[in-house]
Short mmCIF file of C-alpha atoms and ligand atoms in Angstrom, two decimals:
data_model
loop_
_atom_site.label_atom_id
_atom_site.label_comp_id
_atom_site.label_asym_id
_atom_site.label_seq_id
_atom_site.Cartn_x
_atom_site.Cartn_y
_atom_site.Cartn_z
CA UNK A 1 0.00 0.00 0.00
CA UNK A 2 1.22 3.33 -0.91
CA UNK A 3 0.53 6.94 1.09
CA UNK A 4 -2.03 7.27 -1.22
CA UNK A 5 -5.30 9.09 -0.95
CA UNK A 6 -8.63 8.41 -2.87
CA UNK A 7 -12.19 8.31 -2.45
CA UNK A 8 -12.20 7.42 0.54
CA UNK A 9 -9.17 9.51 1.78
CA UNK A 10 -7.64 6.89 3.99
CA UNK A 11 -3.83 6.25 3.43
CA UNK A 12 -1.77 3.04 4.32
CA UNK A 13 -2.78 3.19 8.32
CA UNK A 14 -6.00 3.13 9.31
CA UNK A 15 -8.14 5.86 11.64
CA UNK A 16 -9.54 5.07 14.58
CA UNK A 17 -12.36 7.74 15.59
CA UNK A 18 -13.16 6.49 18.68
CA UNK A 19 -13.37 2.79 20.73
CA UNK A 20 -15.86 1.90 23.46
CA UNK A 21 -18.11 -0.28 25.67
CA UNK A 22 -21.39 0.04 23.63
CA UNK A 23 -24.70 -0.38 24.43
CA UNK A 24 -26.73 0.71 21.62
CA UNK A 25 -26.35 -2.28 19.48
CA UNK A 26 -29.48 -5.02 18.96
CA UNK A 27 -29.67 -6.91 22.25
CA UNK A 28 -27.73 -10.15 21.06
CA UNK A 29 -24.44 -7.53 20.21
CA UNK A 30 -24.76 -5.33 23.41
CA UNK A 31 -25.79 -7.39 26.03
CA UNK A 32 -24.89 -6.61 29.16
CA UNK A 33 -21.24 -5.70 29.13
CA UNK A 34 -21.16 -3.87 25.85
CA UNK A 35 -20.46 -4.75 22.01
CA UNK A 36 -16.79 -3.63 21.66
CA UNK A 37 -16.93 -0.92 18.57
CA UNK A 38 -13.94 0.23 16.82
CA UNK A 39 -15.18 3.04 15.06
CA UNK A 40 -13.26 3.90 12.13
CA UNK A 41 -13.02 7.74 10.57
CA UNK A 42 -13.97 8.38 6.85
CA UNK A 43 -15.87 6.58 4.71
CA UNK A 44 -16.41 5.08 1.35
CA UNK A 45 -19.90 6.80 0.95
CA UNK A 46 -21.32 10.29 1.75
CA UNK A 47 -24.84 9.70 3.24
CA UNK A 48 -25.83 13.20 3.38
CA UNK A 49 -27.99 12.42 6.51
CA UNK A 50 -25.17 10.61 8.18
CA UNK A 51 -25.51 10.93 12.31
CA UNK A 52 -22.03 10.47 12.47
CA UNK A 53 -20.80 13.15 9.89
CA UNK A 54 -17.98 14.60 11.96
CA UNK A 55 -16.35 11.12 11.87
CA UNK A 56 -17.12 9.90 8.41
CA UNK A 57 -16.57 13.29 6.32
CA UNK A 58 -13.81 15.49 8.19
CA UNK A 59 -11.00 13.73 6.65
CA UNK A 60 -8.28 16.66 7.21
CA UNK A 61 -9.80 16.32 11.02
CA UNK A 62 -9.44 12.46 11.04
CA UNK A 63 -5.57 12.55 9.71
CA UNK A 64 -4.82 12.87 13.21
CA UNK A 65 -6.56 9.47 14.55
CA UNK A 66 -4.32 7.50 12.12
CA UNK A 67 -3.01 4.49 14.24
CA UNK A 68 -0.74 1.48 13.99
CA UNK A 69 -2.18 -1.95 12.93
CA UNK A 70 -0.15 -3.40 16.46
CA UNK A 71 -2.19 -0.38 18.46
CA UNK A 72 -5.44 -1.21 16.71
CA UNK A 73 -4.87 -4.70 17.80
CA UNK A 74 -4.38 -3.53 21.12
CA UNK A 75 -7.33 -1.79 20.99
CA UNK A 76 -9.18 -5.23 20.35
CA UNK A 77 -7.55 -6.41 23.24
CA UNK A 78 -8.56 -3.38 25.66
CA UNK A 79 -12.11 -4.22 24.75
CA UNK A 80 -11.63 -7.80 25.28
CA UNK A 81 -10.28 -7.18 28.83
CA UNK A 82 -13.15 -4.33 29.83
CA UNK A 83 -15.33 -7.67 28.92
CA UNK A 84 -17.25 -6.65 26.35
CA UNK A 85 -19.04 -9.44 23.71
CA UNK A 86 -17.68 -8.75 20.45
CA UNK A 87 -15.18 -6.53 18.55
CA UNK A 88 -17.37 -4.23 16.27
CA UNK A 89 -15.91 -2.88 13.39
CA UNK A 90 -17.78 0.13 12.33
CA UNK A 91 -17.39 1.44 9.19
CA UNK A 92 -14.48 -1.43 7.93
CA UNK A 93 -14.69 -1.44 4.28
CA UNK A 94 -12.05 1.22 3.38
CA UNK A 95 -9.90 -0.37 6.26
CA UNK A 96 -10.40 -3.75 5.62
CA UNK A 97 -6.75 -5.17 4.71
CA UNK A 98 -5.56 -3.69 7.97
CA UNK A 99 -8.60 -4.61 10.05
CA UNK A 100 -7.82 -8.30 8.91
CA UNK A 101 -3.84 -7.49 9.65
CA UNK A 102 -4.80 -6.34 13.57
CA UNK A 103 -7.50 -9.54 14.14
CA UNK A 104 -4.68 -11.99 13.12
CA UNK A 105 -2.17 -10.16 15.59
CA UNK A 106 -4.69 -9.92 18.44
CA UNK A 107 -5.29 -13.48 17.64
CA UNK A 108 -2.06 -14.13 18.08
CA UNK A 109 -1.47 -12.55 21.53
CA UNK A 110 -5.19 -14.83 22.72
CA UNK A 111 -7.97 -12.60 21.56
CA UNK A 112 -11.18 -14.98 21.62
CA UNK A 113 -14.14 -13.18 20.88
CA UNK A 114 -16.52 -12.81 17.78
CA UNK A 115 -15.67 -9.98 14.69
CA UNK A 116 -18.24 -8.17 13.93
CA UNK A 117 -18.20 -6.48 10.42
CA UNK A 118 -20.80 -3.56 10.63
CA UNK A 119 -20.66 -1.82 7.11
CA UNK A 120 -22.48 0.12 4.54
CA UNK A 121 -22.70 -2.84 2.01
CA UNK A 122 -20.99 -1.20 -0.52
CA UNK A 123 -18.23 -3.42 -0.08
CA UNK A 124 -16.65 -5.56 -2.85
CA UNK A 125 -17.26 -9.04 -3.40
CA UNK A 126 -13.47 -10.30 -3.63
CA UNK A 127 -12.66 -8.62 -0.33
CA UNK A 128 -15.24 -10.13 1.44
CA UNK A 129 -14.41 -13.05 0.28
CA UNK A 130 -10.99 -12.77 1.50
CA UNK A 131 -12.62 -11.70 4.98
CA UNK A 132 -14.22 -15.73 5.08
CA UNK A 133 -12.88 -17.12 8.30
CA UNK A 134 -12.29 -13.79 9.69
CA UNK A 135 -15.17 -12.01 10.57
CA UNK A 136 -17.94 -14.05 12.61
CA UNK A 137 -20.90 -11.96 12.55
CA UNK A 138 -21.60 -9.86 8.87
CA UNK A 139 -23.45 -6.63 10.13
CA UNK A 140 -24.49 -4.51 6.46
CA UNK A 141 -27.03 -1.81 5.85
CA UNK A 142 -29.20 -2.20 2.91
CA UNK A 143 -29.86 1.17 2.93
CA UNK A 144 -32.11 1.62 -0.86
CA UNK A 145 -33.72 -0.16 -3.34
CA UNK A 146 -33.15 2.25 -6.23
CA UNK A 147 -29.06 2.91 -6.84
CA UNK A 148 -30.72 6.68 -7.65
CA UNK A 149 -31.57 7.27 -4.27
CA UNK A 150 -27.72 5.91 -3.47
CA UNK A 151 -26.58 8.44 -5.69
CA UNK A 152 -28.83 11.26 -4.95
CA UNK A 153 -28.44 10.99 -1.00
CA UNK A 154 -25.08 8.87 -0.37
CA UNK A 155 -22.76 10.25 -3.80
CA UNK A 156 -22.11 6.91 -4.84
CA UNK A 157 -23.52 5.09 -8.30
CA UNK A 158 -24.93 1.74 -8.58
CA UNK A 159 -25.31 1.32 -4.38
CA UNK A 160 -28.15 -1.17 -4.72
CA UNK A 161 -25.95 -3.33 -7.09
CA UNK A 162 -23.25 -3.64 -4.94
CA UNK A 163 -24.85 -4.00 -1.66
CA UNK A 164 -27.06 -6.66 -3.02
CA UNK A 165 -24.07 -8.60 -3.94
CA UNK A 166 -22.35 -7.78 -1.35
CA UNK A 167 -24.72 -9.23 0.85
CA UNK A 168 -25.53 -12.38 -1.51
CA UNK A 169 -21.61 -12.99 -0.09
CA UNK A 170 -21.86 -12.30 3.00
CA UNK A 171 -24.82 -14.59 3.04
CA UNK A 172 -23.32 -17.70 1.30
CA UNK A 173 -20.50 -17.53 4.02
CA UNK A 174 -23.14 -17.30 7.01
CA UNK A 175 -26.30 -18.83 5.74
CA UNK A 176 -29.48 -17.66 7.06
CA UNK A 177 -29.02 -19.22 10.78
CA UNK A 178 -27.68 -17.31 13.39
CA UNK A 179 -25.92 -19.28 16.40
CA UNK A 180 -25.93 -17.72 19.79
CA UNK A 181 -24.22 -18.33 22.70
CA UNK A 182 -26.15 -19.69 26.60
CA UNK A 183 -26.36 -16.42 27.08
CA UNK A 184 -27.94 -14.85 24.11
CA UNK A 185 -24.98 -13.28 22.63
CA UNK A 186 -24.65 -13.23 18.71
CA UNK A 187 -21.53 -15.54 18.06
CA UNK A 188 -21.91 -15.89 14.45
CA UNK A 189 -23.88 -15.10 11.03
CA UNK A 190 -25.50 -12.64 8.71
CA UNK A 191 -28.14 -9.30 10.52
CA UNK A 192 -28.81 -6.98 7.77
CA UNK A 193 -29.82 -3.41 8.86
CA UNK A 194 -33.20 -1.63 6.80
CA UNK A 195 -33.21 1.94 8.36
CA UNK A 196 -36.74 3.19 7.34
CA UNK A 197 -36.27 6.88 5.65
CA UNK A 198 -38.63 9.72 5.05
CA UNK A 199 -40.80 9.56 1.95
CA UNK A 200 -40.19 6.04 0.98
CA UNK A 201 -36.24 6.34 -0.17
CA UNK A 202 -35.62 3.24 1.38
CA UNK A 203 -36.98 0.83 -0.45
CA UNK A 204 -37.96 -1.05 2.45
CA UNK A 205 -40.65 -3.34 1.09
CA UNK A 206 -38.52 -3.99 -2.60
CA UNK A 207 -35.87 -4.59 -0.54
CA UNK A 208 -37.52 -7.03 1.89
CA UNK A 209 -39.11 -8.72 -1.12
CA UNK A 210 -35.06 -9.67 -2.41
CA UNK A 211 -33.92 -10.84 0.94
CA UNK A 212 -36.77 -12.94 1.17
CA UNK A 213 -36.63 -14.28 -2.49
CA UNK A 214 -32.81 -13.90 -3.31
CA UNK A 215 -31.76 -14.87 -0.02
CA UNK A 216 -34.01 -16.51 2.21
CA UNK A 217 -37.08 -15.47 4.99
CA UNK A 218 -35.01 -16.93 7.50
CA UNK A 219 -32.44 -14.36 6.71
CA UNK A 220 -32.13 -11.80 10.10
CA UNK A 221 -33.32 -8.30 9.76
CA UNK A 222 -32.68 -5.50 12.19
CA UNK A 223 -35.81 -3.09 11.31
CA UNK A 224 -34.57 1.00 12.40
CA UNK A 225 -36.53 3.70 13.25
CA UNK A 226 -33.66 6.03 14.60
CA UNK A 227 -33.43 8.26 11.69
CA UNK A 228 -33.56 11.93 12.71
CA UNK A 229 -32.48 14.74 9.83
CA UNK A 230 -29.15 15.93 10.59
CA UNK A 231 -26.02 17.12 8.65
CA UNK A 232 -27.08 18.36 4.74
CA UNK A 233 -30.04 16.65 5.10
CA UNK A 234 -31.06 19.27 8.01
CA UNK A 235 -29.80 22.21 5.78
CA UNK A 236 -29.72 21.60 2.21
CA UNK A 237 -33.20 22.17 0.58
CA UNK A 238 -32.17 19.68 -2.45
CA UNK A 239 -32.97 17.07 0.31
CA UNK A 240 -36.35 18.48 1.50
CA UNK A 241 -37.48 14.43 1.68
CA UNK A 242 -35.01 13.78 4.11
CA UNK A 243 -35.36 16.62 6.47
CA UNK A 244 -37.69 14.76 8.85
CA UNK A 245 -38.31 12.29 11.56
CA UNK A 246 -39.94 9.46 10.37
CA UNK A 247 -43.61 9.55 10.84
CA UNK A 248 -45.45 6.83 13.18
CA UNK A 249 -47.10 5.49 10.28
CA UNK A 250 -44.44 5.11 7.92
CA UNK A 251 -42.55 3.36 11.02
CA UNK A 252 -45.80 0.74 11.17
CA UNK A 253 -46.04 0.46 7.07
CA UNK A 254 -42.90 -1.14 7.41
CA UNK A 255 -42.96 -3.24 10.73
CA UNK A 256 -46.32 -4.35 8.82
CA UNK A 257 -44.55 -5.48 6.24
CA UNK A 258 -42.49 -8.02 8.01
CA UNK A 259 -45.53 -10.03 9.18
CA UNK A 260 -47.14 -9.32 5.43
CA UNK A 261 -43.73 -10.89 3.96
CA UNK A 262 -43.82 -13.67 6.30
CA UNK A 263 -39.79 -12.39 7.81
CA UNK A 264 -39.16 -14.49 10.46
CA UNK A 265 -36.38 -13.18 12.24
CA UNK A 266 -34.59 -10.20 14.15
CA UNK A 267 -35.17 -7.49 15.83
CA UNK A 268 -37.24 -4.06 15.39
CA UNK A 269 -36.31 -0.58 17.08
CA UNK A 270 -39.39 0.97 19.49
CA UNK A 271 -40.44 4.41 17.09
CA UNK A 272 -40.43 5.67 20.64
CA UNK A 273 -37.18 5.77 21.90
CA UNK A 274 -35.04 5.49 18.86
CA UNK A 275 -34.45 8.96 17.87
CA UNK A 276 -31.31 9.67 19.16
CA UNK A 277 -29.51 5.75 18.74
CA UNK A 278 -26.34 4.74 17.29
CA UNK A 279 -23.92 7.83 18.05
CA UNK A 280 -20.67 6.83 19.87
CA UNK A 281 -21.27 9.10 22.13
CA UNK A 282 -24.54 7.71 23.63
CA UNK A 283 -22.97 4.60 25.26
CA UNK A 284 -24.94 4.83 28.00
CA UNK A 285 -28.56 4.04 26.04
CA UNK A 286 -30.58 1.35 27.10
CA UNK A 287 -31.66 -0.92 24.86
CA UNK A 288 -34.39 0.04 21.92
CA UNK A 289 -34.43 -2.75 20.24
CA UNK A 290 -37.05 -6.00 20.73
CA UNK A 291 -37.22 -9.34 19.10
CA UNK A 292 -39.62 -9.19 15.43
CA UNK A 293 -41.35 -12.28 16.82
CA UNK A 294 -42.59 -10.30 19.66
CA UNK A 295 -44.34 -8.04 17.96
CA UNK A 296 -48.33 -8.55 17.14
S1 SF4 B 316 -22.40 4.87 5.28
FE1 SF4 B 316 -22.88 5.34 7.42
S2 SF4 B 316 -21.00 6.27 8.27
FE2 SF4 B 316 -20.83 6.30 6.01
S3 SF4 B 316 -21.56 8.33 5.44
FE3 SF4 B 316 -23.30 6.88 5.28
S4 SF4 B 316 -24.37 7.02 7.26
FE4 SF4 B 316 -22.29 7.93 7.50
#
């Protein structure tokens, strides 16, 4: 690897924004002692909605987080020691040859707990599969049916291509089981993320449809309702669609549709309480999420 900087402007060492204890993650990830998230700085899209904007698109800001592969690995062992479940890669795909560098050191020096690789989708298809036997627990957003909207609102073309065949990977390495531990914890498989968006952008029912025809109903779905407008899509009048909660029945058009499409399993935000979820800096949330089977 070169010092070279592209689309993602990440050089040869990769960025650590932030690692932490976290307890905003579905149950099965955060349990009780926290899912252990490394989260990275930049990324390889632009969502311009993103909650976690000052991290993803403040590159000249993030230059200063770069780290070592040996200190990242030590940062998978820190986590391992404060006991949390997992080690959660956030945001991996523009880091991924040096995330898989740091899991084989902190192998190496005894790390034993389950990789979790929480990313956009729009990863490629040969890097995941080098990632087989690696990562434990495949964590993507499907975030729209229609590459437009991909382009339109996250500046990248053909989204729904790649994600979609991203995940078709991700899902021959995992299947559509997911294997737990005694205790509940998430030790291994495929949860794919569908954060419901303003206006329809989506996709949510076109994209159920594909997981449950391309993939399978058994395949795990972690249903979102924490989108709040923030960043351009707060601002920018060229994303008027965006610049809104969610309303309570768009949030129950799409929990709807998981009983109407016969999904069978995962886990579904409360509308209630998820407004503020997923930001590093809300470590202390309890829990929004509850199992889709519970819900009638
Ligand atoms: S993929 Fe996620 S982290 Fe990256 S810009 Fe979009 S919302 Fe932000």
């Amino acid at each position: 690897m070169k010092d070279e900087i592209a689309a993602c402007y990440s050089g040869r060492l990769p960025i650590v924004s932030s690692y932490t204890a976290h307890f905003g993650e579905e149950p099965c990830l955060s349990g009780t002692r926290g899912a252990g998230n490394i989260f990275f700085g930049n990324c390889n899209l632009r969502c311009v909605y993103c909650q976690n904007y000052q991290i993803s698109q403040t590159w000249k800001t993030q230059r200063k987080n770069e780290v070592t592969i040996e200190r990242l690995a030590e940062m998978m062992l820190e986590l391992e020691a404060r006991g949390c479940h997992n080690i959660g890669f956030v945001s991996p795909t523009h880091f991924a040859p040096q995330m898989a560098r740091a899991i084989l050191l902190a192998t190496e020096q005894g790390l034993d707990l389950p990789i979790v690789y929480n990313t956009n989708a729009y990863d490629s298809v040969e890097v995941l599969k080098l990632l087989d036997g690696l990562v434990d627990v495949y964590l993507p957003d499907l975030k729209y049916a229609d590459s437009a909207d991909g382009f339109t609102y996250s500046k990248v073309r053909d989204y729904t291509l790649f994600a979609r065949r991203a995940i078709k990977e991700m899902h021959r390495q995992m299947g559509s089981d997911l294997t737990f531990d005694s205790d509940g914890l998430l030790q291994r498989g495929l949860l794919i993320r569908l954060l419901v968006l303003p206006n329809g952008i989506a996709g949510i029912e076109e994209n159920l449809r594909w997981i449950r025809d391309e993939l399978s109903p058994r395949t795990a779905i972690s249903l979102m309702a924490q989108y709040y407008a923030t960043n351009k899509a707060a601002t920018d009048q060229r994303y008027i669609l965006l610049s809104r909660r969610i309303s309570e029945g768009e949030w129950f058009e799409a929990v709807s549709l998981l009983e109407e499409l016969g999904i069978e399993e995962g886990f579904m935000q409360e509308y209630e309480s998820a407004s503020h979820y997923y930001r590093p800096d809300f470590a202390d949330r309890e829990k929004p999420f509850r199992d889709i089977r519970d819900f009638e």
